[in-house]
Coordinates of C-alpha atoms and ligand atoms in Angstrom, one line a residue:
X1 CA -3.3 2.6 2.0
X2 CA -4.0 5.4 4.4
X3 CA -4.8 8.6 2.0
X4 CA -5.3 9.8 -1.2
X5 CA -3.8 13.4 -2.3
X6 CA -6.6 15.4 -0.7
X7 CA -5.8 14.4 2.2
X8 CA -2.4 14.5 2.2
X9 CA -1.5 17.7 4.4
X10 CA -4.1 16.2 6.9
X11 CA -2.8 13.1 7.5
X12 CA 1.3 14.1 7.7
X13 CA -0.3 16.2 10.4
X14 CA -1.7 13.0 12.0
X15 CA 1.2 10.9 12.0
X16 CA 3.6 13.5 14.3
X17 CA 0.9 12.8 16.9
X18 CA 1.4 8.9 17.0
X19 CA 2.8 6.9 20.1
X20 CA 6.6 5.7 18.9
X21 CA 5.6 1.9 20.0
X22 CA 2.7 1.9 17.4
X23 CA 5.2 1.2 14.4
X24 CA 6.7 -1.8 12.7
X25 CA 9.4 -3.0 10.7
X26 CA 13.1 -1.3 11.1
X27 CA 16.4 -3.4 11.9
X28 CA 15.2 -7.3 12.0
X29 CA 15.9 -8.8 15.4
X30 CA 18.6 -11.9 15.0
X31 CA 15.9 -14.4 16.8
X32 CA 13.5 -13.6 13.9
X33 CA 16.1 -12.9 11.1
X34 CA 16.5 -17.2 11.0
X35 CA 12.7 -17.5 11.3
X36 CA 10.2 -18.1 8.3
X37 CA 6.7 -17.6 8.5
X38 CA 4.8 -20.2 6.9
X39 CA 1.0 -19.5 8.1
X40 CA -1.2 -18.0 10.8
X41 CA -4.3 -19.8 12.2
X42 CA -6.0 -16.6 14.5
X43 CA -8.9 -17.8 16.3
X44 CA -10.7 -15.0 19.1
X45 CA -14.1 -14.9 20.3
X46 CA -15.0 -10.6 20.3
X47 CA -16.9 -9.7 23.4
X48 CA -18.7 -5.8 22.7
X49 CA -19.6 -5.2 25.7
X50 CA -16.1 -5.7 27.3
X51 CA -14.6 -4.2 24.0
X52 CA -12.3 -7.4 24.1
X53 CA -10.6 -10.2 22.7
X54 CA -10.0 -13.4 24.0
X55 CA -8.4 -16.8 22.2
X56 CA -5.1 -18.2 20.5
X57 CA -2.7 -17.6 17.0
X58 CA -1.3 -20.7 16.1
X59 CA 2.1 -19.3 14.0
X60 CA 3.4 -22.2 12.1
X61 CA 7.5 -21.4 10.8
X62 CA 10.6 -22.8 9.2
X63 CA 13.0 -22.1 11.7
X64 CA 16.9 -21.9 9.6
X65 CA 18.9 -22.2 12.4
X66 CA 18.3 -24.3 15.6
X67 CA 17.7 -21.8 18.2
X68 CA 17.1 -21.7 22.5
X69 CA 14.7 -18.4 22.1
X70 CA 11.7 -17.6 20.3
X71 CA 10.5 -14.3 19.6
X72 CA 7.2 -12.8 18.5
X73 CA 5.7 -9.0 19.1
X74 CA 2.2 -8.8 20.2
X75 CA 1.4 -4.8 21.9
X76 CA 1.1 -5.5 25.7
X77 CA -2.0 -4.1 25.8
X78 CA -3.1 -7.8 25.8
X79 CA -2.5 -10.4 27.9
X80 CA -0.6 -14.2 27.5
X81 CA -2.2 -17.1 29.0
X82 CA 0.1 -19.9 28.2
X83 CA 2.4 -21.1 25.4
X84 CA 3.2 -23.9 23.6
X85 CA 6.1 -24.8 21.1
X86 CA 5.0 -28.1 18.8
X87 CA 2.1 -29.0 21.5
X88 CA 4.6 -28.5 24.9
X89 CA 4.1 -25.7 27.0
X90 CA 7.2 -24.0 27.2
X91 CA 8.4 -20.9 29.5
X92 CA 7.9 -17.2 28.1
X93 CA 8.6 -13.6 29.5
X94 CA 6.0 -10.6 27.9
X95 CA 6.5 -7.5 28.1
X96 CA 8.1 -4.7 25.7
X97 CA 5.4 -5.5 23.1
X98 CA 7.5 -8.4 22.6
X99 CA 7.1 -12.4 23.8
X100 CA 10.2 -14.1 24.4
X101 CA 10.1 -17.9 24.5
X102 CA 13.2 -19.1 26.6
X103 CA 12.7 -22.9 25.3
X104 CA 13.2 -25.7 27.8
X105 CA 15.5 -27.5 25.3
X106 CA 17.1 -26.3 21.7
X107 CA 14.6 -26.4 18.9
X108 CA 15.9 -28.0 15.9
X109 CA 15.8 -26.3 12.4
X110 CA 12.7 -27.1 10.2
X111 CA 9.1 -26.6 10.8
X112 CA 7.5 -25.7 14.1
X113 CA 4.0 -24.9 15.5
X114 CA 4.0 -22.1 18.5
X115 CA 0.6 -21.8 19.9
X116 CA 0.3 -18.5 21.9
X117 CA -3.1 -18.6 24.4
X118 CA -3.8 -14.4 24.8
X119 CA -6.5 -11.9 25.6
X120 CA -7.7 -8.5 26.7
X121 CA -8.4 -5.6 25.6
X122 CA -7.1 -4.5 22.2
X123 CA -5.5 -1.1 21.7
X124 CA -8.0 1.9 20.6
X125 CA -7.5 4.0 17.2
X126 CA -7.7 8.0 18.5
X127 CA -8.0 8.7 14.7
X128 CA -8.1 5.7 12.3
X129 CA -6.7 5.1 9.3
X130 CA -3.7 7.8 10.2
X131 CA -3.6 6.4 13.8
X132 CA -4.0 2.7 14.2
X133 CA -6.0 0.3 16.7
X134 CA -9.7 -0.6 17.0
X135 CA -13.0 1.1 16.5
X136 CA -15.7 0.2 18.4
X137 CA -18.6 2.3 17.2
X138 CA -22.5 1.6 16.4
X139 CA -23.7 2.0 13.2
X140 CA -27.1 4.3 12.8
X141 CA -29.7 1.9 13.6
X142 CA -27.6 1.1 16.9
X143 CA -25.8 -2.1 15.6
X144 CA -22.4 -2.9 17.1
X145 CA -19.6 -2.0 14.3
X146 CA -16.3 -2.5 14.9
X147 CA -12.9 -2.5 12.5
X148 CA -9.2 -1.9 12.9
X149 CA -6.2 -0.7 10.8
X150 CA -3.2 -1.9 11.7
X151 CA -0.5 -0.1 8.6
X152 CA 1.5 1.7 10.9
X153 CA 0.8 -0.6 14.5
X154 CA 1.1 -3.8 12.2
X155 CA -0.2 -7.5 13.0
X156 CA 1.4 -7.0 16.7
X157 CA -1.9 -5.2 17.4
X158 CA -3.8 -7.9 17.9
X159 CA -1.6 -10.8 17.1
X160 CA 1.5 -12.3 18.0
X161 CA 3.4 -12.3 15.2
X162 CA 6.9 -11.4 13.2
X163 CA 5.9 -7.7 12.6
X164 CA 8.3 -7.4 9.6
X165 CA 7.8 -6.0 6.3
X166 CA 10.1 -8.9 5.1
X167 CA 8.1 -12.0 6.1
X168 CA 4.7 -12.7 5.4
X169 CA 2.9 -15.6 5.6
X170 CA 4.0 -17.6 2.4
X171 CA 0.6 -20.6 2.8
X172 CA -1.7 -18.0 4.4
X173 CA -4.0 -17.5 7.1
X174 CA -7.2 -19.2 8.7
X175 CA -9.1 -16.6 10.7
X176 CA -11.4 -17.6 13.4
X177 CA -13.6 -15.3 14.6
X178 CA -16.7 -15.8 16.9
X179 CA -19.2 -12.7 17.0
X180 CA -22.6 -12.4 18.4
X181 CA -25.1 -14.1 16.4
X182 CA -26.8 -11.6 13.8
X183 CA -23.8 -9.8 13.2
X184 CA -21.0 -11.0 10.3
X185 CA -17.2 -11.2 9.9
X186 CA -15.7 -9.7 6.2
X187 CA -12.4 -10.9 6.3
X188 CA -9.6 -11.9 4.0
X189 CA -9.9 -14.8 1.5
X190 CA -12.9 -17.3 1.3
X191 CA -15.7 -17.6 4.1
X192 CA -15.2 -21.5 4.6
X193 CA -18.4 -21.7 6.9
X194 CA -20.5 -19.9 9.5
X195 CA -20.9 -22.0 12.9
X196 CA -23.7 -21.3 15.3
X197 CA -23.6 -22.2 18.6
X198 CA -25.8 -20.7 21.0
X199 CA -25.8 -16.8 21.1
X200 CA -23.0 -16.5 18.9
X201 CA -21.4 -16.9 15.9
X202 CA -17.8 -18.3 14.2
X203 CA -16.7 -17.2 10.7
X204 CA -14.2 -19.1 9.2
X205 CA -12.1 -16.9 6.3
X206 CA -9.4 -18.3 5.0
X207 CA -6.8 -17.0 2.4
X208 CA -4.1 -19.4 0.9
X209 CA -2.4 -16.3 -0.6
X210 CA 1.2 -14.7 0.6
X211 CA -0.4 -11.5 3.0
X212 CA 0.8 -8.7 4.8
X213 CA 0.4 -8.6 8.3
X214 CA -1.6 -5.2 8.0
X215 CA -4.2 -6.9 5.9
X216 CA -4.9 -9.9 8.5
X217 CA -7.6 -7.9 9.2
X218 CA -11.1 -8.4 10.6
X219 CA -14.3 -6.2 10.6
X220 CA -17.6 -6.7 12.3
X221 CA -21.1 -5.0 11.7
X222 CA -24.9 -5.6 10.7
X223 CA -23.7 -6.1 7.1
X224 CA -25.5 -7.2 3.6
X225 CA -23.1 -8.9 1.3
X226 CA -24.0 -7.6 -2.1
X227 CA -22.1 -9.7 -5.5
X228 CA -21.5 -9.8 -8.8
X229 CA -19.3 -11.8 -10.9
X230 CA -16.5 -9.6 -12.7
X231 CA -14.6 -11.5 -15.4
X232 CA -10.9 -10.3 -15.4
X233 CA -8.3 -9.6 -18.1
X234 CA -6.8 -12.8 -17.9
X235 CA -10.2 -15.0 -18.6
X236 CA -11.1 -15.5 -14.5
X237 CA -14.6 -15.2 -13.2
X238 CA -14.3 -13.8 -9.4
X239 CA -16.9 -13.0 -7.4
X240 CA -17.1 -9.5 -5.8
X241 CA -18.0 -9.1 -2.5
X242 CA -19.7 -6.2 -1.0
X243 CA -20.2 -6.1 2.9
X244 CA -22.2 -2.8 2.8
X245 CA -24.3 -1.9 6.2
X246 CA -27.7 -3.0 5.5
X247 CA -28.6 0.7 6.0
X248 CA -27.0 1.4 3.3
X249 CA -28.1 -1.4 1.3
X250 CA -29.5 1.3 -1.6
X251 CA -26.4 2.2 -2.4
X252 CA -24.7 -1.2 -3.0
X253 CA -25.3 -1.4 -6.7
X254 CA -24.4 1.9 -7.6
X255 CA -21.5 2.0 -6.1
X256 CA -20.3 -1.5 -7.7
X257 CA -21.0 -0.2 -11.2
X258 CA -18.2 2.5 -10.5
X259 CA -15.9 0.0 -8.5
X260 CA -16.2 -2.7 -11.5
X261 CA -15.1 0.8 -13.7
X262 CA -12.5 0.8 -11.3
X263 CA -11.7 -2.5 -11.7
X264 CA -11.3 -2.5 -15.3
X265 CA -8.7 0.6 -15.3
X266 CA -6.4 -0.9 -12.8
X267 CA -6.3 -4.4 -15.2
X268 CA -5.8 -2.2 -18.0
X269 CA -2.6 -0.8 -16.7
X270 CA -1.1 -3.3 -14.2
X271 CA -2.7 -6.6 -15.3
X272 CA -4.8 -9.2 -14.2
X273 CA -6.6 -8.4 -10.6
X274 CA -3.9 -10.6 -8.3
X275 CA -6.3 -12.9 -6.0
X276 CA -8.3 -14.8 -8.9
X277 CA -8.5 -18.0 -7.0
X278 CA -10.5 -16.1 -3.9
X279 CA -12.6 -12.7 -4.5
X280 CA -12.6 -9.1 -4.8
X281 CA -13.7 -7.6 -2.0
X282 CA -15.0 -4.4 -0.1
X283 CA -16.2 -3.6 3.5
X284 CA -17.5 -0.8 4.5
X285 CA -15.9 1.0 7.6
X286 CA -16.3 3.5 10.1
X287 CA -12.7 5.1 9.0
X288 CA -12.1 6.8 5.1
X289 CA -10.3 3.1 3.9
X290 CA -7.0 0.8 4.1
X291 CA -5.8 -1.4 1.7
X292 CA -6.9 -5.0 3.1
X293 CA -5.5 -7.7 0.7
X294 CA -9.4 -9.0 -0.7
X295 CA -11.2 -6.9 1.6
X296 CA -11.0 -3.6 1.1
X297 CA -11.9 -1.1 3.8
X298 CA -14.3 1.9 2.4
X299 CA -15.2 4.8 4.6
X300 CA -16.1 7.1 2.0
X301 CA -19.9 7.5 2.7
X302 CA -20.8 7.4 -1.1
X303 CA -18.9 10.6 -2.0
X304 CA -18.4 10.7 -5.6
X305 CA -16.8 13.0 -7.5
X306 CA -16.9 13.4 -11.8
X307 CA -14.7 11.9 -13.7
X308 CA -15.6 12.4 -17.3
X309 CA -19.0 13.1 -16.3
X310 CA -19.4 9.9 -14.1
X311 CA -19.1 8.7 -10.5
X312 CA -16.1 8.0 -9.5
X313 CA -14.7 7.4 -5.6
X314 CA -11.6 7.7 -5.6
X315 CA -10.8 6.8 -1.8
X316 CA -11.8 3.2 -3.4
X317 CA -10.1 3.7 -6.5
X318 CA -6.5 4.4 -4.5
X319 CA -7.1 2.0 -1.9
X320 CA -7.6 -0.8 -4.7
X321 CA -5.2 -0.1 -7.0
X322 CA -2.8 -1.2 -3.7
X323 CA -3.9 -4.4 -4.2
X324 CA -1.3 -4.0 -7.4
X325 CA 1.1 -2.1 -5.2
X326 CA 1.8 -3.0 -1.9
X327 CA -0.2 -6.3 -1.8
X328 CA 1.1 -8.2 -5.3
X329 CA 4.6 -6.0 -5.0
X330 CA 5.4 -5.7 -1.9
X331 CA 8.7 -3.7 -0.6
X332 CA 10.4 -5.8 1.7
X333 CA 11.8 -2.8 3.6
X334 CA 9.8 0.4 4.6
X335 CA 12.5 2.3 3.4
X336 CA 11.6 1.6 -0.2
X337 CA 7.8 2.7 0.5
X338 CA 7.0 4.8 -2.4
X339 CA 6.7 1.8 -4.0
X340 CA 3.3 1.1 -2.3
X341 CA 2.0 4.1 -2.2
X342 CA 4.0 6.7 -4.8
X343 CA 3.3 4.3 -7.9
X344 CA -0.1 3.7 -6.4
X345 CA -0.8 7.3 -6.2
X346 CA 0.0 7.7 -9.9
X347 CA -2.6 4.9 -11.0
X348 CA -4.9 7.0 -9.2
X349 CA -3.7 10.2 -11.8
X350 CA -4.0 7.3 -14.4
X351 CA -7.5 7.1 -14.1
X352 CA -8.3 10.7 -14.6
X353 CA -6.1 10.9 -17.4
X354 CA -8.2 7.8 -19.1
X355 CA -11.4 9.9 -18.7
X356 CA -11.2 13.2 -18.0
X357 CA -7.8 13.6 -21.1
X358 CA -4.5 14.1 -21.0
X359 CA -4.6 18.4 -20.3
X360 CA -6.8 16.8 -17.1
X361 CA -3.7 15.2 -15.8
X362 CA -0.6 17.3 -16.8
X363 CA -3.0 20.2 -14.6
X364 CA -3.1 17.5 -11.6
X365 CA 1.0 17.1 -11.8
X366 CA 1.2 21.0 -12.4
X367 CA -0.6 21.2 -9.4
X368 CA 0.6 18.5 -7.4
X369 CA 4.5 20.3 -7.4
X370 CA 3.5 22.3 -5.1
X371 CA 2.1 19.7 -2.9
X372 CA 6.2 18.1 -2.4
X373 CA 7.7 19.2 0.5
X374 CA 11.2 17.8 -0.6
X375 CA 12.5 17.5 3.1
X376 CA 13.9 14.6 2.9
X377 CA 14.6 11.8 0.4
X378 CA 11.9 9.6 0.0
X379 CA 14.2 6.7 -0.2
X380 CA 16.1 7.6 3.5
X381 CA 18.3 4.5 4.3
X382 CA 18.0 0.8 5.2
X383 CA 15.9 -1.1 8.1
X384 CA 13.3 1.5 8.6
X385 CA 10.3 1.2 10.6
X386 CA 7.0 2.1 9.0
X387 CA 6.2 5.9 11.1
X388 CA 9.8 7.2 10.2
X389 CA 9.1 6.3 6.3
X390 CA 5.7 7.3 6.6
X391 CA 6.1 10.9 4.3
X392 CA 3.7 12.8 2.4
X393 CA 6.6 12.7 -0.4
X394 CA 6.1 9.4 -0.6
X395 CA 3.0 9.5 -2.2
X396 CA 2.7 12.7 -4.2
X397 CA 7.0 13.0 -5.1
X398 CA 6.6 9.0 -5.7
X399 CA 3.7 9.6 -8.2
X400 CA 5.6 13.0 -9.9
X401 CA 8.6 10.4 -10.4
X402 CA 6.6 8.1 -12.4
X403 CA 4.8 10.6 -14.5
X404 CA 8.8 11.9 -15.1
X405 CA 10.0 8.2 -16.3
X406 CA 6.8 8.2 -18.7
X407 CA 7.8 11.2 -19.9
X408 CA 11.5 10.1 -20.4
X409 CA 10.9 6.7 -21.5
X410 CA 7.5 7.5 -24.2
X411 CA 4.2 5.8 -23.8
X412 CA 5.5 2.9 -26.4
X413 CA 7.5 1.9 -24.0
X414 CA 6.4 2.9 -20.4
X415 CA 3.3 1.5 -19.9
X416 CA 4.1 -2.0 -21.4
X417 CA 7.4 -1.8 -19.0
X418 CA 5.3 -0.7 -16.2
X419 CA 2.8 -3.8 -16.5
X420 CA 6.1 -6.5 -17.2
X421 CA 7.3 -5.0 -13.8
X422 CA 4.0 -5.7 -11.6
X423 CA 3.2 -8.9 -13.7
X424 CA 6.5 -10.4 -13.4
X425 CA 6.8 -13.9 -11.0
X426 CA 10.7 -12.0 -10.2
X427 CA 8.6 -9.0 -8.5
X428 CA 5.3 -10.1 -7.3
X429 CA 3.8 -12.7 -4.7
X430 CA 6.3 -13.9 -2.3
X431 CA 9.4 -12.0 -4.4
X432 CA 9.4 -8.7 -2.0
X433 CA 11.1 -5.8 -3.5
X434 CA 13.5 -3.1 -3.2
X435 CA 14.1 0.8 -5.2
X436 CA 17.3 -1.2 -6.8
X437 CA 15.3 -3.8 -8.1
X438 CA 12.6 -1.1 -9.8
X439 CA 15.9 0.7 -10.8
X440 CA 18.0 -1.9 -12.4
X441 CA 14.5 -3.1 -14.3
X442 CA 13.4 0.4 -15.8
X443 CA 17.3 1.0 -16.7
X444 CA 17.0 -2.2 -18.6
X445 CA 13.7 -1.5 -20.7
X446 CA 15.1 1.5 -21.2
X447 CA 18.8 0.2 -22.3
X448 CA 20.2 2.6 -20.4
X449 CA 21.2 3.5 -17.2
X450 CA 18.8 5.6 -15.0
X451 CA 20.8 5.2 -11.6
X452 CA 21.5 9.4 -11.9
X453 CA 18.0 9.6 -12.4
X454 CA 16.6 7.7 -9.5
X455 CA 19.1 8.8 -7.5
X456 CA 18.5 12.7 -8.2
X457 CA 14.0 11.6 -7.6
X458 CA 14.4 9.3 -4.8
X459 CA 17.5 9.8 -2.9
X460 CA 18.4 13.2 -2.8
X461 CA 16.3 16.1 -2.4
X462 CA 18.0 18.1 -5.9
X463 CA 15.6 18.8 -8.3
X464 CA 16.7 18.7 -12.1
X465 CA 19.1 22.4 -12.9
X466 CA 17.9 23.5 -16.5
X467 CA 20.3 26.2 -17.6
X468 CA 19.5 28.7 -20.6
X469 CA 22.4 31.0 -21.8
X470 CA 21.8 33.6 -23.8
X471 CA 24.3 33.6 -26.6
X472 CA 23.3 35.8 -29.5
X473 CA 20.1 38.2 -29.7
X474 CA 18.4 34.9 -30.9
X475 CA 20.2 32.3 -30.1
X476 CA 20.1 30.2 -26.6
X477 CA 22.1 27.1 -25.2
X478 CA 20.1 24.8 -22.8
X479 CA 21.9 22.3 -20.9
X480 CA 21.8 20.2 -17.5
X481 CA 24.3 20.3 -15.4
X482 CA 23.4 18.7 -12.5
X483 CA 22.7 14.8 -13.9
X484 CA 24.9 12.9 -15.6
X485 CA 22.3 11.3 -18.2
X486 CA 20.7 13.3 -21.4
X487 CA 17.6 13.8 -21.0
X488 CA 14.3 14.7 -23.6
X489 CA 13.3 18.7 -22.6
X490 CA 10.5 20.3 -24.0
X491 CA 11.4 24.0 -25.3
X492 CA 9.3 26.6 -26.2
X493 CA 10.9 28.6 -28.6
X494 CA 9.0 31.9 -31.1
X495 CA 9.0 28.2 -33.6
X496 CA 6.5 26.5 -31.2
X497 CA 7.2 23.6 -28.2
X498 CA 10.3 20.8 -29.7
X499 CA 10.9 17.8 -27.4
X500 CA 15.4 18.0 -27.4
X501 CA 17.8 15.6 -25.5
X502 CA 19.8 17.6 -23.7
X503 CA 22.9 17.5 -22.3
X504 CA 25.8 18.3 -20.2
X505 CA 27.2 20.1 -22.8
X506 CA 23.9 21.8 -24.1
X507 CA 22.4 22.0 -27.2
X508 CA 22.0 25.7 -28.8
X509 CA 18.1 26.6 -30.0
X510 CA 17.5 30.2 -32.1
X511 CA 14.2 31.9 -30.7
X512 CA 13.1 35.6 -30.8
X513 CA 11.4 34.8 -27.2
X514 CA 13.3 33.3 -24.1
X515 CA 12.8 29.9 -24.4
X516 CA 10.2 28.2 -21.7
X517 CA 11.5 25.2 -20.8
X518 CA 9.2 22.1 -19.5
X519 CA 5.9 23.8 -20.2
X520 CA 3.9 21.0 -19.2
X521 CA 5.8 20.3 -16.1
X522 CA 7.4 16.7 -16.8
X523 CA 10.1 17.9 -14.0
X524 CA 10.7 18.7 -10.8
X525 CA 13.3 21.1 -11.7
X526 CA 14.9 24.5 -11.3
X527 CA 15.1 26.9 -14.2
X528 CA 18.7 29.0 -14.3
X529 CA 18.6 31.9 -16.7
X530 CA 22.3 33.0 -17.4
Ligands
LIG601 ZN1 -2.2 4.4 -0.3

């Protein structure tokens, strides 16, 4: 989603600047704890010169519970028209961000359709993706370009919707969206069909996939769509989609040779690309980039950096690899973000270590240690909303973490763990997930219990105590005392680096040196010379 490491002290910076109402997620509301969302049909026509919206959402739910009240969040920025519950227009109250349907008599349990009629005009981004809303820029040649992101805001931005992290749309969404002719809609899914009619323009996208509301996402501009075919790991021929501005048209097919290398990696570690039956796709925004489930958002203007002597983006790469994490696993509370973006964030470290070595990486972790603030836990406590989660530690402690459990648990048997995880049915798709469920999985490939470990990582803000005791003119003890598992140490002794499990109790190494421990920085640790 929003950054990569670079940017990482830039955008915490952003965040402390955001309006409190532009968040989502936190304690569900009772009204909408008995309500599933089955599908969203979004239909708006976008007028540029009014910089506005104007049109309906049909939200079609399994309600558990018969209930008198419905409740759906759309920002008051916006204004409701009219709404109707199975076809009958029913009394409403909107304001708080929130519409509250008083119904006229008790709506049984089981399916319903609420149509909500709305307009107006849309909240702006002051600093996109770190700051959410719209954009409403030109492009160079003086075409209308407009996008959104919508991370920390959610679907409420410009929908009515349940803005949960818990519920997404299990059949999908149909987006509807009506432009001036000349200019073209990327959005999620398939583009079912263009409709002209007069001056203007309706593109139908359509995505049958499960979809967080952050990636119900539309962009406009004076775009080119540039494809390829890209065969996946699993056998799959999917068509990628590039929606590049047609002023930047040159750059299309350089940029998807280092995409489809980008492609590749992210198979090779987490498995088959998620969305096989629709496309891969990239748009290309006024903003650096968002994670958009099949549309991609890419704001960074063709600025490569080498990777073992080739181009690489990495604003893409990240972004992308979230289509693994965050779009295919999904946490179903904010509080367990580092999922998303922490495990994400070490893909990205993946990549470098595939082409540039292994020395290349260990340096970026070396590096990144100083980078952890360690404030807080990344893992906080239940219900929170998305801002409040919304750490740097989440991304660069999140990513340390996993490069510590591949350390722990050996290559053999991290990586193949690490793809069962984001390829299993139990984690993926419409399975949302929590830090316990990643726990209890990686203590079981493992075959033993980690809790002390991701407790010590993720929920407290300890780092691992290494203690060496000088015993004899040669002779050390190390031990941890601080976690109540053994754990594999790497000691640097006058003999040369050993990997040891060490222990509570310690284990007692002869050197004519002090021993270094953790040379290559494995941990996030403290080193206590006795
Ligand atoms: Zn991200």
């Amino acid at each position: 989603m929003k950054k990569n490491l670079l940017l990482l002290l830039f955008a915490v910076a952003a965040v402390s600047v955001k309006a409190q109402t532009l968040t989502n997620g936190g304690k569900l509301r009772p009204e909408q704890a008995i309500m599933d969302i089955r599908h969203y049909t979004i239909a708006l026509n976008v007028d540029f010169e009014q910089k506005s919206i104007d049109g309906f959402t049909t939200i079609d739910v399994i309600m558990a519970q018969p209930t008198h009240v419905l409740l759906f969040n759309l920002l008051d920025s916006l204004g409701v028209s009219k709404v109707l519950v199975n076809n009958k227009p029913e009394p409403y109250k909107y304001k708080n961000n929130l519409i509250t349907i008083n119904l006229n008599k008790v709506l049984p349990a089981g399916k319903a359709s609420v149509q909500v009629f709305y307009g107006g005009k849309p909240h702006v981004a002051r600093r996109p993706p770190w700051d959410d809303g719209f954009i409403w820029t030109r492009d160079s040649t003086g075409h209308q370009w407009m996008s959104m992101t919508a991370e920390g805001a959610g679907g409420k931005l410009y929908f009515p919707c349940k803005d949960h992290p818990s519920d997404e749309p299990n059949e999908g969404v149909d987006m509807l969206i009506t432009v001036p002719k000349g200019l073209v809609v990327a959005g999620p899914g398939l583009l079912q069909n263009v409709t002209k009619h007069g001056d203007k323009a309706t593109f139908h996208w359509k995505t049958n996939y499960t979809i967080n509301n952050y990636s119900i996402i539309f962009t406009v501009g004076d775009y080119a769509v540039v494809t390829r075919q890209y065969t996946t790991v699993g056998g799959h021929t999917v068509p990628v989609q590039f929606y590049v501005l047609k002023e930047h048209l040159d750059k299309a097919q350089h940029h998807l040779d280092i995409f489809v290398k980008t492609i590749h990696e992210q198979e090779k570690y987490f498995g088959e690309y998620p969305w096989v039956k629709e496309k891969i796709g990239i748009v290309e925004t006024s903003y650096l980039g968002m994670e958009h489930e099949t549309m991609n958002a890419y704001g960074n203007k063709f600025r490569y950096i080498k990777v073992g002597g080739e181009d690489y983006d990495e604003v893409m790469h990240h972004e992308f690899g979230h289509e693994w994490w965050g779009n295919k696993v999904t946490a179903k509370d904010w509080a367990d973000y580092w999922i998303h973006e922490g495990i994400c964030t070490f893909g990205d470290a993946l990549y470098i270590r595939e082409f540039d070595g292994e020395a290349a990486y260990i340096k970026l972790f070396q590096n990144d240690v100083f980078h952890i603030q360690n404030k807080t836990p990344i893992v906080q406590h239940a219900d929170m909303d998305e801002e409040s989660a919304y750490i740097g530690d989440i991304y660069v402690k999140g990513a340390f973490f996993m490069h510590t459990l591949r350390y722990i648990m050996g290559d053999s048997l991290f990586f193949p763990a690490l793809k069962k995880f984001v390829t299993s049915p139990k984690y993926t798709y419409d399975n949302l997930v929590s830090t316990n469920d990643v726990e209890q999985f990686f203590t079981q490939e493992e075959g033993r219990n980690l809790k002390p470990l991701f407790d010590m990582y993720l929920r407290t803000t300890d780092k691992l105590e290494v203690h060496v005791k000088q015993t004899k003119l040669d002779q050390y003890v190390i031990s941890l005392q601080n976690i109540a598992i053994p754990l594999p140490v790497d000691v640097t002794t006058s003999e040369g680096t050993k990997r040891m499990m060490v222990n509570e109790k310690g284990v007692t190494i002869v050197s004519n040196t002090l021993p270094v421990i953790d040379a290559n920085t494995f941990y996030l640790k403290k080193v206590i010379i006795e």
